Short mmCIF file of C-alpha atoms in Angstrom, two decimals:
data_model
loop_
_atom_site.label_atom_id
_atom_site.label_comp_id
_atom_site.label_asym_id
_atom_site.label_seq_id
_atom_site.Cartn_x
_atom_site.Cartn_y
_atom_site.Cartn_z
CA UNK A 7 114.45 -13.05 25.74
CA UNK A 8 115.51 -14.73 28.95
CA UNK A 9 117.17 -18.14 28.96
CA UNK A 10 113.70 -19.62 30.69
CA UNK A 11 111.93 -18.52 27.42
CA UNK A 12 114.61 -19.18 25.00
CA UNK A 13 114.30 -22.73 23.35
CA UNK A 14 117.73 -23.20 24.22
CA UNK A 15 119.08 -22.63 28.01
CA UNK A 16 122.13 -20.25 26.79
CA UNK A 17 123.14 -19.92 30.44
CA UNK A 18 124.34 -23.69 30.23
CA UNK A 19 126.59 -23.33 27.16
CA UNK A 20 130.01 -23.12 27.77
CA UNK A 21 131.57 -24.76 24.64
CA UNK A 22 131.30 -24.00 21.05
CA UNK A 23 130.38 -27.56 20.54
CA UNK A 24 127.24 -27.12 22.59
CA UNK A 25 125.99 -24.13 20.87
CA UNK A 26 125.68 -26.02 17.31
CA UNK A 27 124.48 -29.32 19.03
CA UNK A 28 121.71 -27.45 21.39
CA UNK A 29 120.53 -25.32 18.41
CA UNK A 30 120.56 -28.36 16.25
CA UNK A 31 118.35 -30.25 18.53
CA UNK A 32 115.95 -27.52 19.52
CA UNK A 33 115.53 -25.65 16.39
CA UNK A 34 116.96 -27.96 13.30
CA UNK A 35 115.23 -26.21 10.49
CA UNK A 36 116.17 -22.86 11.60
CA UNK A 37 118.85 -21.13 9.41
CA UNK A 38 122.02 -20.69 11.14
CA UNK A 39 123.81 -19.06 8.31
CA UNK A 40 123.15 -17.01 5.15
CA UNK A 41 126.04 -16.37 2.59
CA UNK A 42 125.29 -15.07 -0.95
CA UNK A 43 122.24 -17.55 -1.59
CA UNK A 44 123.63 -20.43 0.41
CA UNK A 45 121.65 -20.98 3.66
CA UNK A 46 122.67 -23.57 6.24
CA UNK A 47 120.20 -24.76 8.92
CA UNK A 48 121.21 -25.18 12.52
CA UNK A 49 120.87 -29.23 11.66
CA UNK A 50 123.36 -28.84 8.63
CA UNK A 51 125.53 -26.57 10.69
CA UNK A 52 125.94 -29.22 13.16
CA UNK A 53 126.80 -31.80 10.77
CA UNK A 54 129.16 -29.64 8.48
CA UNK A 55 131.23 -28.79 11.47
CA UNK A 56 131.53 -32.17 12.54
CA UNK A 57 132.63 -33.21 9.23
CA UNK A 58 135.35 -30.35 9.51
CA UNK A 59 136.46 -31.77 12.71
CA UNK A 60 136.85 -35.47 11.81
CA UNK A 61 138.52 -34.27 8.51
CA UNK A 62 140.93 -32.27 10.44
CA UNK A 63 141.74 -35.39 12.70
CA UNK A 64 142.23 -37.54 9.67
CA UNK A 65 144.49 -34.64 8.09
CA UNK A 66 146.67 -35.36 11.33
CA UNK A 67 145.93 -32.17 13.21
CA UNK A 68 146.09 -32.75 17.02
CA UNK A 69 144.35 -31.10 19.94
CA UNK A 70 146.17 -27.72 20.42
CA UNK A 71 147.38 -27.28 17.03
CA UNK A 72 146.78 -24.17 14.76
CA UNK A 73 145.04 -24.11 11.59
CA UNK A 74 144.50 -21.05 9.69
CA UNK A 75 142.08 -19.12 7.30
CA UNK A 76 143.07 -16.64 4.57
CA UNK A 77 140.07 -14.94 3.06
CA UNK A 78 137.24 -12.50 3.37
CA UNK A 79 133.92 -13.31 5.35
CA UNK A 80 132.27 -16.39 4.67
CA UNK A 81 129.86 -19.09 6.00
CA UNK A 82 133.00 -21.59 5.84
CA UNK A 83 134.87 -19.54 8.10
CA UNK A 84 132.26 -20.41 10.82
CA UNK A 85 132.17 -24.15 10.11
CA UNK A 86 135.69 -24.21 10.31
CA UNK A 87 135.83 -22.36 13.50
CA UNK A 88 133.45 -24.68 15.18
CA UNK A 89 134.54 -27.82 13.59
CA UNK A 90 138.21 -27.12 14.57
CA UNK A 91 137.16 -26.28 18.32
CA UNK A 92 135.57 -29.88 18.08
CA UNK A 93 138.87 -31.55 16.97
CA UNK A 94 140.55 -29.32 19.81
CA UNK A 95 142.37 -27.32 17.39
CA UNK A 96 142.67 -23.41 17.46
CA UNK A 97 141.63 -21.40 14.40
CA UNK A 98 143.93 -18.45 13.30
CA UNK A 99 141.93 -15.90 10.99
CA UNK A 100 144.23 -13.91 9.10
CA UNK A 101 143.19 -10.38 7.34
CA UNK A 102 143.06 -10.80 3.60
CA UNK A 103 144.27 -7.11 3.29
CA UNK A 104 147.53 -8.14 4.84
CA UNK A 105 150.84 -8.19 2.43
CA UNK A 106 152.11 -11.87 1.80
CA UNK A 107 155.23 -11.03 3.90
CA UNK A 108 152.93 -10.30 7.09
CA UNK A 109 150.81 -13.47 6.22
CA UNK A 110 153.64 -15.41 6.22
CA UNK A 111 154.92 -13.83 9.47
CA UNK A 112 151.95 -15.20 11.08
CA UNK A 113 151.78 -18.67 9.75
CA UNK A 114 155.22 -19.14 10.64
CA UNK A 115 154.52 -17.84 14.09
CA UNK A 116 151.43 -19.77 14.99
CA UNK A 117 152.91 -23.25 13.05
CA UNK A 118 149.65 -23.91 10.97
CA UNK A 119 150.39 -27.04 9.13
CA UNK A 120 146.94 -26.54 7.34
CA UNK A 121 145.56 -23.47 5.80
CA UNK A 122 142.26 -22.74 4.22
CA UNK A 123 142.06 -20.39 1.41
CA UNK A 124 139.06 -18.29 0.49
CA UNK A 125 138.28 -17.47 -3.27
CA UNK A 126 139.34 -13.92 -3.09
CA UNK A 127 142.90 -14.71 -1.71
CA UNK A 128 144.36 -17.17 -4.10
CA UNK A 129 147.11 -14.98 -5.41
CA UNK A 130 147.96 -13.76 -1.99
CA UNK A 131 148.18 -17.21 -0.89
CA UNK A 132 150.16 -18.34 -3.48
CA UNK A 133 152.79 -15.57 -3.00
CA UNK A 134 152.73 -16.22 0.81
CA UNK A 135 153.22 -20.06 0.43
CA UNK A 136 156.30 -19.34 -1.94
CA UNK A 137 158.03 -17.34 1.28
CA UNK A 138 157.52 -20.46 3.83
CA UNK A 139 160.12 -23.16 4.00
CA UNK A 140 157.56 -25.93 4.58
CA UNK A 141 154.48 -25.52 2.61
CA UNK A 142 151.24 -26.43 4.73
CA UNK A 143 148.45 -28.44 3.48
CA UNK A 144 145.84 -26.12 1.38
CA UNK A 145 142.24 -26.31 1.55
CA UNK A 146 140.44 -24.36 -1.20
CA UNK A 147 137.17 -22.83 -0.54
CA UNK A 148 134.68 -22.44 -3.09
CA UNK A 149 136.22 -21.04 -6.24
CA UNK A 150 140.00 -20.57 -5.03
CA UNK A 151 142.60 -21.58 -7.30
CA UNK A 152 145.86 -22.59 -5.26
CA UNK A 153 148.19 -25.09 -6.51
CA UNK A 154 148.07 -28.61 -5.14
CA UNK A 155 145.02 -27.52 -2.92
CA UNK A 156 142.32 -30.01 -2.30
CA UNK A 157 138.53 -28.30 -2.68
CA UNK A 158 136.82 -27.67 0.58
CA UNK A 159 133.65 -29.32 -0.37
CA UNK A 160 135.31 -32.62 -1.45
CA UNK A 161 137.54 -32.57 1.77
CA UNK A 162 134.88 -31.82 4.18
CA UNK A 163 132.27 -34.38 2.55
CA UNK A 164 134.60 -37.29 2.68
CA UNK A 165 134.46 -37.26 6.52
CA UNK A 166 131.94 -38.64 8.90
CA UNK A 167 129.07 -36.58 10.14
CA UNK A 168 129.42 -38.06 13.71
CA UNK A 169 130.19 -36.04 16.57
CA UNK A 170 134.04 -36.52 17.18
CA UNK A 171 135.13 -38.24 20.32
CA UNK A 172 137.32 -35.34 21.33
CA UNK A 173 135.83 -33.39 24.24
CA UNK A 174 136.00 -29.73 24.27
CA UNK A 175 136.53 -27.75 27.70
CA UNK A 176 135.83 -24.21 28.43
CA UNK A 177 139.62 -23.23 28.85
CA UNK A 178 140.43 -24.62 25.78
CA UNK A 179 141.95 -22.20 23.49
CA UNK A 180 139.27 -21.44 20.39
CA UNK A 181 140.56 -18.52 18.80
CA UNK A 182 143.88 -17.19 18.05
CA UNK A 183 143.50 -13.50 16.54
CA UNK A 184 146.56 -11.35 15.71
CA UNK A 185 146.83 -7.91 16.76
CA UNK A 186 149.95 -5.68 15.57
CA UNK A 187 152.56 -5.09 18.20
CA UNK A 188 154.56 -1.83 19.29
CA UNK A 189 157.83 -3.51 17.79
CA UNK A 190 156.03 -4.05 14.49
CA UNK A 191 155.59 -7.97 15.33
CA UNK A 192 152.17 -9.17 15.33
CA UNK A 193 151.12 -11.07 18.40
CA UNK A 194 148.80 -13.93 18.41
CA UNK A 195 145.88 -13.49 21.17
CA UNK A 196 144.66 -16.77 22.40
CA UNK A 197 140.82 -16.59 23.34
CA UNK A 198 139.23 -19.46 25.09
CA UNK A 199 135.86 -20.93 24.64
CA UNK A 200 135.41 -19.23 28.46
CA UNK A 201 136.75 -16.01 27.33
CA UNK A 202 134.18 -15.89 24.49
CA UNK A 203 131.07 -17.24 26.08
CA UNK A 204 131.25 -16.79 29.97
CA UNK A 205 131.35 -12.78 29.41
CA UNK A 206 128.26 -13.05 27.36
CA UNK A 207 126.31 -15.15 30.02
CA UNK A 208 127.34 -12.60 32.72
CA UNK A 209 125.86 -9.86 30.37
CA UNK A 210 122.52 -11.89 29.84
CA UNK A 211 121.82 -11.60 33.63
CA UNK A 212 121.61 -7.76 33.43
CA UNK A 213 118.56 -7.81 31.02
CA UNK A 214 119.70 -4.74 29.20
CA UNK A 215 117.38 -4.31 26.38
CA UNK A 216 119.87 -3.78 23.91
CA UNK A 217 121.58 -7.08 24.67
CA UNK A 218 118.13 -8.95 24.21
CA UNK A 219 118.28 -11.58 21.52
CA UNK A 220 115.57 -13.91 20.32
CA UNK A 221 115.44 -16.53 17.86
CA UNK A 222 113.75 -14.34 15.27
CA UNK A 223 116.67 -12.11 15.32
CA UNK A 224 118.82 -11.62 12.09
CA UNK A 225 122.24 -10.49 12.57
CA UNK A 226 124.52 -8.71 9.86
CA UNK A 227 127.95 -9.71 9.82
CA UNK A 228 129.64 -6.98 8.06
CA UNK A 229 132.98 -6.50 9.58
CA UNK A 230 135.84 -8.45 8.89
CA UNK A 231 136.11 -11.86 10.62
CA UNK A 232 139.89 -11.47 11.15
CA UNK A 233 138.90 -9.02 13.61
CA UNK A 234 137.11 -9.80 16.77
CA UNK A 235 134.64 -7.28 15.69
CA UNK A 236 133.53 -9.62 12.94
CA UNK A 237 134.21 -13.19 14.42
CA UNK A 238 132.83 -12.53 17.89
CA UNK A 239 129.69 -10.95 16.23
CA UNK A 240 128.92 -13.83 14.29
CA UNK A 241 129.82 -16.06 17.15
CA UNK A 242 127.02 -14.10 19.12
CA UNK A 243 124.37 -14.45 16.62
CA UNK A 244 124.80 -18.39 16.45
CA UNK A 245 125.00 -18.60 20.18
CA UNK A 246 121.53 -16.97 20.23
CA UNK A 247 120.11 -18.92 17.53
CA UNK A 248 119.68 -16.12 15.48
CA UNK A 249 120.34 -15.81 11.65
CA UNK A 250 123.80 -14.78 10.87
CA UNK A 251 123.67 -12.97 7.36
CA UNK A 252 127.17 -12.83 6.42
CA UNK A 253 128.59 -9.88 4.21
CA UNK A 254 131.85 -10.99 2.07
CA UNK A 255 132.97 -7.71 2.88
CA UNK A 256 132.09 -4.30 3.87
CA UNK A 257 130.23 -2.64 1.06
CA UNK A 258 127.52 0.07 1.66
CA UNK A 259 125.11 -0.94 -1.01
CA UNK A 260 125.40 -4.36 -0.05
CA UNK A 261 124.79 -3.40 3.59
CA UNK A 262 121.52 -1.35 2.51
CA UNK A 263 120.15 -4.51 0.54
CA UNK A 264 121.06 -7.07 3.40
CA UNK A 265 118.93 -4.92 5.82
CA UNK A 266 115.87 -4.41 3.67
CA UNK A 267 116.00 -7.93 2.07
CA UNK A 268 116.97 -9.87 4.88
CA UNK A 269 115.17 -8.03 7.37
CA UNK A 270 118.16 -7.50 9.51
CA UNK A 271 117.54 -6.78 13.25
CA UNK A 272 121.10 -6.17 14.78
CA UNK A 273 124.19 -4.96 13.33
CA UNK A 274 127.70 -3.94 14.54
CA UNK A 275 129.62 -1.53 12.47
CA UNK A 276 132.30 1.09 12.95
CA UNK A 277 131.64 4.83 12.82
CA UNK A 278 133.29 5.17 9.69
CA UNK A 279 131.42 2.37 7.91
CA UNK A 280 128.23 3.80 9.44
CA UNK A 281 129.02 7.16 8.05
CA UNK A 282 129.66 6.04 4.36
CA UNK A 283 126.09 3.67 4.68
CA UNK A 284 124.23 6.64 5.73
CA UNK A 285 125.42 8.97 3.04
CA UNK A 286 124.67 6.41 0.42
CA UNK A 287 122.29 7.86 -2.21
CA UNK A 288 120.03 4.63 -1.67
CA UNK A 289 120.15 4.95 1.88
CA UNK A 290 116.85 7.08 2.27
CA UNK A 291 114.91 4.55 0.16
CA UNK A 292 115.28 1.69 2.44
CA UNK A 293 113.03 0.26 4.88
CA UNK A 294 114.67 0.25 8.40
CA UNK A 295 111.65 -0.94 10.21
CA UNK A 296 112.86 -4.06 11.72
CA UNK A 297 116.11 -2.79 12.57
CA UNK A 298 116.34 -2.55 16.33
CA UNK A 299 119.88 -1.88 17.38
CA UNK A 300 123.00 -0.72 15.93
CA UNK A 301 126.34 -1.24 17.61
CA UNK A 302 129.29 0.30 16.96
CA UNK A 303 132.92 0.54 18.41
CA UNK A 304 136.58 1.52 17.82
CA UNK A 305 135.84 5.29 18.57
CA UNK A 306 133.32 7.31 19.58
CA UNK A 307 130.60 8.59 17.10
CA UNK A 308 130.42 12.54 16.27
CA UNK A 309 126.93 14.17 17.48
CA UNK A 310 126.24 15.16 13.90
CA UNK A 311 126.80 11.78 12.49
CA UNK A 312 124.47 10.35 15.32
CA UNK A 313 121.86 12.88 14.74
CA UNK A 314 121.73 11.88 11.01
CA UNK A 315 121.89 8.14 11.78
CA UNK A 316 119.08 8.16 14.55
CA UNK A 317 116.80 10.38 11.90
CA UNK A 318 117.36 7.70 8.99
CA UNK A 319 117.73 4.21 10.80
CA UNK A 320 115.29 4.98 13.57
CA UNK A 321 116.95 2.43 15.91
CA UNK A 322 118.71 2.67 19.16
CA UNK A 323 122.68 2.92 19.16
CA UNK A 324 125.03 1.44 21.72
CA UNK A 325 128.88 2.22 21.70
CA UNK A 326 131.16 -0.93 22.52
CA UNK A 327 134.84 -0.22 23.82
CA UNK A 328 137.11 -3.20 24.07
CA UNK A 329 140.00 -4.99 22.36
CA UNK A 330 141.24 -8.26 21.17
CA UNK A 331 142.97 -9.23 24.17
CA UNK A 332 139.40 -8.51 26.16
CA UNK A 333 137.41 -10.80 23.74
CA UNK A 334 135.78 -7.60 22.56
CA UNK A 335 133.30 -5.43 24.50
CA UNK A 336 134.21 -4.46 28.25
CA UNK A 337 132.48 -0.98 28.32
CA UNK A 338 129.06 0.15 26.56
CA UNK A 339 127.35 3.52 26.17
CA UNK A 340 123.61 2.54 26.38
CA UNK A 341 121.30 3.90 24.02
CA UNK A 342 119.47 6.33 26.38
CA UNK A 343 122.74 8.18 26.84
CA UNK A 344 122.69 8.77 23.10
CA UNK A 345 121.31 12.53 22.61
CA UNK A 346 121.08 13.90 19.16
CA UNK A 347 121.50 17.25 20.70
CA UNK A 348 124.64 15.95 22.35
CA UNK A 349 125.41 15.58 26.13
CA UNK A 350 128.45 15.26 28.26
CA UNK A 351 128.56 11.35 28.48
CA UNK A 352 128.41 11.13 24.81
CA UNK A 353 132.26 11.87 25.12
CA UNK A 354 132.64 8.93 27.05
CA UNK A 355 133.00 5.29 26.23
CA UNK A 356 130.54 4.29 28.82
CA UNK A 357 129.86 1.92 31.92
CA UNK A 358 131.56 -1.24 32.46
CA UNK A 359 129.70 -4.38 31.05
CA UNK A 360 128.33 -7.08 33.95
CA UNK A 361 131.14 -8.91 35.33
CA UNK A 362 133.62 -6.16 34.12
CA UNK A 363 136.07 -4.47 36.57
CA UNK A 364 137.82 -1.14 35.66
CA UNK A 365 140.40 0.73 37.34
CA UNK A 366 142.70 3.77 36.44
CA UNK A 367 146.18 3.71 37.54
CA UNK A 368 149.50 6.07 37.80
CA UNK A 369 152.64 5.01 36.47
CA UNK A 370 153.67 3.23 39.78
CA UNK A 371 150.48 1.21 39.54
CA UNK A 372 148.56 3.35 42.19
CA UNK A 373 144.74 3.55 41.84
CA UNK A 374 143.51 6.89 41.13
CA UNK A 375 140.45 8.93 42.21
CA UNK A 376 137.55 10.06 39.76
CA UNK A 377 138.56 12.41 37.03
CA UNK A 378 142.33 11.50 37.23
CA UNK A 379 143.68 10.54 33.93
CA UNK A 380 145.95 7.49 34.14
CA UNK A 381 146.43 3.97 32.22
CA UNK A 382 143.00 1.82 32.08
CA UNK A 383 143.23 -1.50 33.37
CA UNK A 384 140.33 -4.24 33.37
CA UNK A 385 139.78 -7.48 34.60
CA UNK A 386 136.76 -9.92 33.51
CA UNK A 387 136.29 -13.38 32.38
CA UNK A 388 137.24 -11.81 28.90
CA UNK A 389 140.57 -11.24 29.32
CA UNK A 390 142.67 -13.44 27.05
CA UNK A 391 144.62 -16.61 28.02
CA UNK A 392 147.65 -14.84 27.00
CA UNK A 393 149.84 -14.18 23.83
CA UNK A 394 150.84 -17.23 21.82
CA UNK A 395 154.54 -18.22 22.64
CA UNK A 396 155.13 -14.90 24.32
CA UNK A 397 155.36 -15.29 27.98
CA UNK A 398 157.02 -11.84 28.54
CA UNK A 399 154.71 -10.06 26.41
CA UNK A 400 151.76 -11.65 28.49
CA UNK A 401 153.25 -10.88 31.87
CA UNK A 402 153.49 -7.32 30.88
CA UNK A 403 150.22 -6.93 29.91
CA UNK A 404 148.31 -8.98 32.55
CA UNK A 405 149.43 -8.99 36.25
CA UNK A 406 149.48 -11.68 38.76
CA UNK A 407 145.74 -10.66 39.88
CA UNK A 408 144.41 -10.75 36.48
CA UNK A 409 144.31 -7.02 35.54
CA UNK A 410 145.08 -6.29 32.12
CA UNK A 411 146.81 -3.12 30.78
CA UNK A 412 144.45 -1.44 27.79
CA UNK A 413 147.47 0.83 26.74
CA UNK A 414 144.68 3.72 26.93
CA UNK A 415 144.85 6.71 29.13
CA UNK A 416 141.48 7.89 30.35
CA UNK A 417 139.32 8.63 33.53
CA UNK A 418 136.27 7.48 35.23
CA UNK A 419 133.67 9.99 36.61
CA UNK A 420 131.80 9.57 39.90
CA UNK A 421 129.11 7.47 38.17
CA UNK A 422 131.73 4.94 36.74
CA UNK A 423 131.60 5.97 33.12
CA UNK A 424 134.92 5.66 31.48
CA UNK A 425 136.32 8.51 29.17
CA UNK A 426 139.24 7.63 26.93
CA UNK A 427 141.60 10.63 27.09
CA UNK A 428 144.58 9.62 24.98
CA UNK A 429 146.76 6.46 24.03
CA UNK A 430 149.78 5.20 26.50
CA UNK A 431 150.86 3.42 23.43
CA UNK A 432 151.70 5.08 20.09
CA UNK A 433 149.07 3.09 18.18
CA UNK A 434 146.80 4.65 15.51
CA UNK A 435 143.30 3.55 14.82
CA UNK A 436 142.27 4.54 11.31
CA UNK A 437 138.81 3.04 10.18
CA UNK A 438 138.96 0.44 13.23
CA UNK A 439 142.03 -0.79 11.91
CA UNK A 440 145.07 -0.93 14.53
CA UNK A 441 148.40 0.59 13.16
CA UNK A 442 151.51 0.85 14.81
CA UNK A 443 154.20 3.22 13.99
CA UNK A 444 156.91 0.82 14.39
CA UNK A 445 155.48 -1.43 11.86
CA UNK A 446 154.93 1.25 9.46
CA UNK A 447 158.41 2.88 10.04
CA UNK A 448 160.21 -0.50 9.67
CA UNK A 449 158.70 -0.59 5.86
CA UNK A 450 159.77 2.77 4.85
CA UNK A 451 163.35 2.64 6.63
CA UNK A 452 164.33 0.15 3.90
CA UNK A 453 163.92 2.76 0.93
CA UNK A 454 167.28 3.74 -0.36
CA UNK A 455 166.62 7.57 0.02
CA UNK A 456 165.45 7.40 3.67
CA UNK A 457 167.79 8.27 6.52
CA UNK A 458 165.09 8.68 9.40
CA UNK A 459 161.32 8.13 9.80
CA UNK A 460 158.65 9.02 12.17
CA UNK A 461 154.85 7.98 11.79
CA UNK A 462 152.11 9.58 13.54
CA UNK A 463 148.18 9.58 13.47
CA UNK A 464 146.64 12.73 12.31
CA UNK A 465 143.17 13.59 12.54
CA UNK A 466 140.84 12.59 9.41
CA UNK A 467 137.27 13.13 9.12
CA UNK A 468 136.48 10.10 7.48
CA UNK A 469 138.81 7.18 8.92
CA UNK A 470 138.91 8.95 12.54
CA UNK A 471 143.04 9.00 12.07
CA UNK A 472 144.90 9.05 9.10
CA UNK A 473 148.78 7.62 8.96
CA UNK A 474 151.35 10.14 8.19
CA UNK A 475 154.99 9.66 7.75
CA UNK A 476 157.58 12.55 8.54
CA UNK A 477 160.99 11.57 6.70
CA UNK A 478 164.40 12.66 6.73
CA UNK A 479 166.26 11.71 3.53
CA UNK A 480 169.84 10.81 3.15
CA UNK A 481 172.42 13.47 2.45
CA UNK A 482 172.27 13.84 -1.45
CA UNK A 483 169.30 11.53 -1.79
CA UNK A 484 166.03 12.45 -3.51
CA UNK A 485 162.63 10.94 -3.26
CA UNK A 486 159.12 12.21 -3.68
CA UNK A 487 155.80 11.16 -1.90
CA UNK A 488 154.71 8.68 -4.24
CA UNK A 489 158.03 6.96 -4.36
CA UNK A 490 157.90 6.53 -0.65
CA UNK A 491 154.38 5.28 -0.75
CA UNK A 492 154.87 2.74 -3.67
CA UNK A 493 157.90 1.26 -1.65
CA UNK A 494 155.82 1.09 1.60
CA UNK A 495 153.09 -0.52 -0.30
CA UNK A 496 154.93 -3.25 -1.44
CA UNK A 497 156.13 -4.14 2.21
CA UNK A 498 152.94 -3.56 4.13
CA UNK A 499 148.96 -3.88 3.68
CA UNK A 500 147.95 -1.00 2.12
CA UNK A 501 145.59 0.26 4.79
CA UNK A 502 149.00 0.79 6.93
CA UNK A 503 150.54 2.83 4.18
CA UNK A 504 150.75 6.50 4.98
CA UNK A 505 148.18 8.81 3.51
CA UNK A 506 150.68 11.53 3.35
CA UNK A 507 154.44 12.36 3.76
CA UNK A 508 156.17 15.27 5.02
CA UNK A 509 159.89 15.85 4.38
CA UNK A 510 162.03 17.46 7.16
CA UNK A 511 165.67 18.20 7.84
CA UNK A 512 165.58 16.47 11.40
CA UNK A 513 163.12 15.00 13.72
CA UNK A 514 162.81 16.41 16.96
CA UNK A 515 164.35 14.28 19.88
CA UNK A 516 164.64 14.25 23.70
CA UNK A 517 167.99 14.09 25.49
CA UNK A 518 167.97 10.32 25.44
CA UNK A 519 167.61 10.60 21.48
CA UNK A 520 163.88 9.15 21.46
CA UNK A 521 161.74 10.84 18.86
CA UNK A 522 159.33 13.26 20.31
CA UNK A 523 156.23 11.93 18.42
CA UNK A 524 153.94 14.25 20.53
CA UNK A 525 155.69 17.49 19.13
CA UNK A 526 155.17 16.14 15.55
CA UNK A 527 151.47 15.56 16.42
CA UNK A 528 150.81 19.02 18.09
CA UNK A 529 150.25 21.12 15.07
CA UNK A 530 147.62 18.50 13.83
CA UNK A 531 145.81 18.15 16.93
CA UNK A 532 146.03 21.83 18.02
CA UNK A 533 142.58 22.97 19.41
CA UNK A 534 141.22 19.35 20.27
CA UNK A 535 140.49 18.09 23.61
CA UNK A 536 141.80 14.70 23.15
CA UNK A 537 144.24 12.91 20.82
CA UNK A 538 141.58 10.44 19.67
CA UNK A 539 139.19 11.43 16.99
#
């Protein structure tokens, strides 16, 4: 639907405050959010987010300050996100799967003086707060039980529903999403209103069928809101006035129920999640008649899986390539390039989105011709404002002309299709989670029996890649696989813990003493064209 046909002129919206206000005026009774039987109209969403904003101001949160959200997916997250922007504050969503030590590190880094805790994160929050030198104010959502916490509904309802006097600006930071770093330390990616919304308006002008939204669309938010794949997907639904149906967490049976009961028309999932859903015994019993498009990202889709999904779901598929630092999607593989018989373009990530520039550079920064492999660089309105409190890391990622280094190695063909060949960084992507070897290695190194460890990604049919640790034991020490894994699990999130451990006498190194990860990986990736799965 074009902006002329839509009840709200999307092209004129530049801030989150305008999203809720415009839809509340144009379509007050339409449902904005649906979560486990709780439905919120756009009119109520506007009032609720206003109350959140005013309650934050009354709590002493100043413009530019960070407030954190710890929990699974919930309708309250979007009230908090939109309310925080109306107060000039920045929302920091934190993955509920992280270990308390990791959560504490993020809270200390962003300096949040107020934390919203979901009911599924109560114990995690208590263990996290015990690690902090200064305990922040805690707002408990729904049935969350945290000592000295204020119930969310009580806290919110005590505040005025009038729009706050604070004015939002497109260049204000709205969301700060943390991404793991090559040093093992997470970095806060600052995304502004303009980063998150301008790119959507640029894409609207393209009239791509898979991009079109109508107020009758129903969008399923099934990916975690701590990732841009979940939070930005939810924001897009609200921007276009669609109904956002929010899944607390990914569960294949629940996804099928949502699609059938709520008549979902659009959904974003990662290929590993799609595989789990399509293989569920109930999948062949569900009516997918209203499902228009499935968008997927984090990795290409195997042809066999695509063939099965196209047969069962009967809708269009569109691959999305991007990263947190680019506010999500910058490259797309359109439905017409998805061939159940396979084709050359299905090995690609696709074409740049409208308003997105791509180039491939060599180690010296020179632009390379088609089919030459180098680092992928991108420039668009979606490029982050920078890393929170890390100017050197920002400068190393985004140059003075606005080109952002993706850390991925690839090439462009003559038609502008991007092919990802390898990773410049050592990052492992397992089930759409970004895992950095240094972070896992740091967790294992503390084991009393470990002398050295190298962590690599190996192919995995279900998750794309799996984490493997290669360990050298100290002389005379003994340790088994379960002992190593149990130790790691106590220090990092479960999804980062290696799936397997190999014990070796020594790690291969170059003349400078650097571990040769490629040599360790070679036996597992032998016979494959690319070192991404």
